[in-house]
C-alpha cells in the first residue's frame, strides 16, 4: 500500500472517530453540535498544514470544556468565538517568541491535576442528560451545580437512563472484543437504533435527541438537528451574546475576554505539545514545538471565522491516526473532508442520536481523561511538594474555574522549578585538612561553588562568603561547576566585592568560564574598588592568593 493510500485510510478512520466526539464536545461546551464539526473541519485542516507535527489530529477536545462552558453561559457563542480568535493570536505570539520548549516542561503533577479536575467536572455535568433529570439549566459554581443535580435526582427519567446505561455498557465492554471498529460509534449506533425501535413499538417511549434538542435557522430555512450546509464565514463579533444580541467589537470586550483567551491558549499549547511528544514516540518522527504553536494559533483564528470553537491536538485521535498508518498532514485533511461530507449527507441521520448516548460517550471521555490510576499513584509515591501541587490544581479546576487553576498551576510550576534549582546550587568551604594538604596559610579560605547562579540560588550560595574570621586576608572561589550567572548573581558578586574591600580582604575567582568572566567584566565587577583577581586553574588561583596575603 502506498503512502498516499495509507494516509487516506488513516484519515477516514480518524474521521469516523472524530465525527461523534466533535458533536459531543461541542454540546458539552454549551453550543450546538455543528460547531464542533466545523472545528474539526477547519481547524483540523489548517493546523495540519501550518503546524509543526506531521501526524497530530486537531479539533475540539475535552480539555477545553470547563473553560468554554462558562464563556458561553456568560457571553454566548459570540464571546466564545472572540475568545478563540484571541487565543489563536496568543498562540502565534508564543510560537514566534520560541517558547515551545518551555511549555513542554510543565511538571507532571500540574498536568495530571488539570486533567483529573476536568474529567470530574465533565462527568458531573453529564449526569443531567444521562439520567434525564428535570433541570432547565446548570448555573453557578461547581458546588451549586452539584447540589442542583442531587436535588433533581427524584425526577430521574427511566427511558433516558435505560438508553444511557445501554450506551455506556457498550462503551465499557466493546474494547474487550478487540475490534477495529471504534466502540463509541457502536455505542451511539446501538443507542440510537434501540431508542428508535422502542419508540415505534411503544408510543409512550420518548427520549431527547440531537434533533429534538437543537434547531437552526439559516437564510429563512429552519430545521432540527445539524444544518446540512457548509460552514460559512462570519466575523465572531457579529454573532450573538448570551442575550441573543450581536456581541459587537470593543476594547472593553477584548479586555473582558483576555483572561479566558490566555487560559485557552495555555491549555491548547500544553495539550498540543504533549500530544506531539506522544505522537513522536509512536511514529518515530520529530515535531517542531514552536511551529506547532504557530499552526495551532492560525488554526484557531481561522476556525473562529467559520463558527469553530477553540481547538487543539487530540491525543486519542492522533494515536488512532498513527496506528492506522498516518504519516503526513494528508491524513488530517482527509479526516476534515470526511466530516464535511458527513454534514452534507448524514445530517438527518445524526439527528436521531439520543442525548443520553452522547452523555454516556462524554462520561467515558471524562473517565479516560481523569487518569485516575496516575492520580492515585502520584498521591502514593510522589514527594510532598508534588502532591500539594497536584491536589491544588485539581481542587481549583473543580471548585473554581480553569482561569484561576491555570494561573495558580503555572505559578506553582515555576515555584517548584526555582525551589529545586536553588537546592542544586551549593557553597562548600574547603575543610582545614584539605587546606593543610595544599600547604595554605590560615589567611586564605577556599569556597567551592556548585551549580548555576541565578536569582534565589545566588543569594543562597554566596551569602556566607563574607562571614569570615579576622585572620582571613584572601578568599578563593572555585567556580568550576558554575554554568550560568544572571543579573541577580552579578549584583550579589558586586556586593561581595564591596564588602570584602571594606575589610581589606582580597578575592580570587578560579575556573570561571570565559563567557561568564566577560559578563562580570562588562558589569564592571573587575574595576570595582578592592583586590579581585581571575585565575584559569586552582593552582594559579592559590599562587595569586599567596601573593595577595
PDB file of C-alpha atoms in Angstrom, residues 121 124-125 138-151 395 397-400:
ATOM      1  CA  UNK A 121     -16.323  18.384  36.014  1.00  0.00           C
ATOM      2  CA  UNK A 124     -20.691  15.720  36.726  1.00  0.00           C
ATOM      3  CA  UNK A 125     -22.307  17.829  34.013  1.00  0.00           C
ATOM      4  CA  UNK A 138     -26.918  24.284  35.258  1.00  0.00           C
ATOM      5  CA  UNK A 139     -25.798  27.688  36.521  1.00  0.00           C
ATOM      6  CA  UNK A 140     -23.459  28.838  39.256  1.00  0.00           C
ATOM      7  CA  UNK A 141     -20.274  27.343  40.649  1.00  0.00           C
ATOM      8  CA  UNK A 142     -19.499  23.637  40.727  1.00  0.00           C
ATOM      9  CA  UNK A 143     -20.925  23.104  44.228  1.00  0.00           C
ATOM     10  CA  UNK A 144     -24.158  24.883  43.213  1.00  0.00           C
ATOM     11  CA  UNK A 145     -24.479  22.693  40.132  1.00  0.00           C
ATOM     12  CA  UNK A 146     -23.744  19.520  42.063  1.00  0.00           C
ATOM     13  CA  UNK A 147     -26.352  20.426  44.695  1.00  0.00           C
ATOM     14  CA  UNK A 148     -28.918  21.149  41.966  1.00  0.00           C
ATOM     15  CA  UNK A 149     -28.235  17.732  40.390  1.00  0.00           C
ATOM     16  CA  UNK A 150     -28.638  15.970  43.740  1.00  0.00           C
ATOM     17  CA  UNK A 151     -31.914  17.800  44.403  1.00  0.00           C
ATOM     18  CA  UNK A 395      -9.320  21.360  43.531  1.00  0.00           C
ATOM     19  CA  UNK A 397     -10.107  23.171  38.498  1.00  0.00           C
ATOM     20  CA  UNK A 398     -13.142  21.525  40.083  1.00  0.00           C
ATOM     21  CA  UNK A 399     -14.276  24.085  42.640  1.00  0.00           C
ATOM     22  CA  UNK A 400     -13.416  27.342  40.874  1.00  0.00           C
TER      23      UNK A 400
END
